[in-house]
XYZ file of C-alpha atoms in Angstrom:
152
model
C -100.274 -27.332 -120.313
C -98.932 -25.951 -117.021
C -95.837 -23.883 -117.598
C -93.130 -22.457 -115.335
C -89.745 -21.200 -116.515
C -89.433 -24.004 -119.118
C -87.147 -22.058 -121.397
C -85.976 -24.012 -124.348
C -87.443 -27.340 -123.008
C -90.981 -26.224 -124.147
C -89.920 -26.202 -127.850
C -90.169 -30.065 -127.781
C -93.833 -29.949 -126.646
C -94.823 -27.149 -128.879
C -93.085 -28.631 -131.866
C -94.797 -31.956 -131.375
C -98.121 -30.096 -131.320
C -97.288 -28.218 -134.511
C -96.641 -31.614 -136.216
C -99.939 -33.217 -135.217
C -101.704 -34.859 -138.129
C -105.029 -33.615 -136.742
C -106.252 -30.594 -138.495
C -105.384 -27.504 -136.294
C -109.008 -26.346 -136.574
C -109.878 -29.368 -134.461
C -107.717 -28.705 -131.343
C -106.610 -25.825 -129.177
C -103.442 -25.413 -127.133
C -103.933 -23.703 -123.732
C -100.758 -22.870 -121.838
C -101.157 -21.660 -118.346
C -98.061 -19.937 -117.031
C -97.641 -20.312 -113.353
C -96.213 -16.731 -112.901
C -92.823 -17.480 -114.507
C -89.962 -15.254 -113.704
C -88.630 -15.508 -117.176
C -90.186 -14.078 -120.407
C -92.614 -16.158 -122.442
C -91.061 -15.312 -125.823
C -90.295 -18.952 -126.727
C -94.005 -19.774 -126.368
C -95.012 -16.669 -128.224
C -92.820 -17.809 -131.171
C -95.350 -20.609 -131.761
C -98.324 -18.183 -132.019
C -98.107 -18.148 -135.810
C -97.536 -22.020 -135.923
C -100.388 -23.071 -133.637
C -103.799 -21.798 -134.912
C -105.547 -21.875 -131.619
C -102.794 -21.252 -129.074
C -103.856 -19.344 -125.948
C -101.581 -18.188 -123.084
C -103.108 -17.627 -119.592
C -100.917 -16.104 -116.958
C -101.629 -16.866 -113.320
C -101.898 -14.028 -110.881
C -99.628 -15.867 -108.425
C -97.242 -18.786 -108.451
C -98.822 -21.982 -107.126
C -95.541 -24.090 -107.120
C -97.226 -27.207 -108.538
C -99.066 -27.797 -111.912
C -102.361 -28.966 -110.642
C -103.906 -25.518 -110.156
C -102.690 -24.172 -113.441
C -103.932 -27.396 -115.124
C -107.371 -26.946 -113.564
C -107.472 -23.318 -114.631
C -106.599 -24.356 -118.181
C -109.281 -27.054 -118.160
C -111.860 -24.488 -117.247
C -111.017 -22.483 -120.297
C -111.314 -25.447 -122.849
C -113.975 -25.485 -125.654
C -113.446 -29.059 -126.820
C -114.982 -32.400 -126.008
C -111.622 -34.086 -124.951
C -108.841 -32.671 -122.844
C -105.198 -33.911 -123.262
C -102.931 -33.008 -120.388
C -99.249 -32.386 -121.123
C -96.224 -31.245 -119.274
C -93.990 -28.493 -120.671
C -91.291 -31.144 -121.602
C -93.642 -33.821 -123.135
C -93.275 -34.899 -126.775
C -96.242 -36.411 -128.594
C -95.964 -38.695 -131.670
C -97.277 -36.826 -134.719
C -100.592 -38.762 -134.801
C -101.240 -38.857 -131.112
C -104.287 -36.495 -130.962
C -105.992 -37.972 -134.087
C -105.340 -41.548 -132.928
C -106.565 -40.860 -129.448
C -109.840 -39.161 -130.633
C -110.551 -41.907 -133.125
C -109.819 -44.620 -130.546
C -112.016 -42.927 -127.966
C -115.084 -42.817 -130.244
C -118.231 -42.107 -128.324
C -117.759 -44.480 -125.512
C -114.399 -43.744 -123.788
C -113.752 -41.640 -120.717
C -109.977 -41.850 -120.525
C -107.328 -42.716 -123.139
C -103.940 -43.781 -121.745
C -101.206 -43.538 -124.358
C -98.296 -45.770 -124.729
C -95.081 -44.211 -123.392
C -91.906 -44.482 -125.329
C -88.856 -45.595 -123.324
C -86.073 -43.131 -122.958
C -83.115 -42.088 -120.865
C -85.187 -40.086 -118.401
C -88.235 -42.329 -118.656
C -89.903 -43.447 -115.439
C -93.371 -44.615 -116.693
C -94.821 -48.063 -116.977
C -95.207 -50.289 -119.939
C -97.110 -52.939 -118.023
C -100.563 -52.344 -119.485
C -99.155 -52.484 -123.051
C -96.922 -55.570 -122.840
C -99.127 -57.614 -125.013
C -98.794 -54.921 -127.856
C -102.474 -54.446 -128.194
C -104.622 -51.519 -127.549
C -107.264 -52.336 -124.861
C -110.653 -50.815 -125.239
C -112.124 -51.800 -121.898
C -109.723 -51.934 -118.945
C -110.156 -52.887 -115.365
C -108.284 -51.153 -112.593
C -107.971 -54.560 -110.920
C -106.547 -56.711 -113.829
C -104.865 -54.449 -116.310
C -102.134 -52.815 -114.267
C -103.211 -49.237 -114.904
C -102.681 -47.996 -111.363
C -99.110 -47.278 -112.305
C -100.180 -45.028 -115.108
C -102.104 -42.684 -112.900
C -99.885 -39.633 -113.972
C -102.180 -37.003 -115.519
C -100.834 -37.284 -119.004
C -103.859 -38.774 -120.766
C -106.790 -37.671 -122.770
C -109.991 -37.243 -120.801
């Protein structure tokens, strides 16, 4: 998770990670701070609640989350990588559901987005209400879901 001056907004994301039904021995949380100008005390509050929380602080501010994300990816230990923003909120069973759905033959898992007041994502690939195991970029309308918030 790339982070920059999130303040209280990051509580939603970290709280959703604390509530995951997946055993905390099976996932890690890496937050890469993009040289925030404010203290990281809110993140540090979750150190006792998230078993494998690591905070990495960039040497300089990059102004965009892609470089911090890439630095975080380079530090991962797991098989799958789930990218989140500092204000994302996962359903309690997201990580476990994604890993089980991925099995041994998936490269990317695109989750269903919940609609909300500030929601700008697409529901097009999910209109039939089903999970799709094998999708086509040509026929399954996934181009509009090309935000990085997926499990790889």
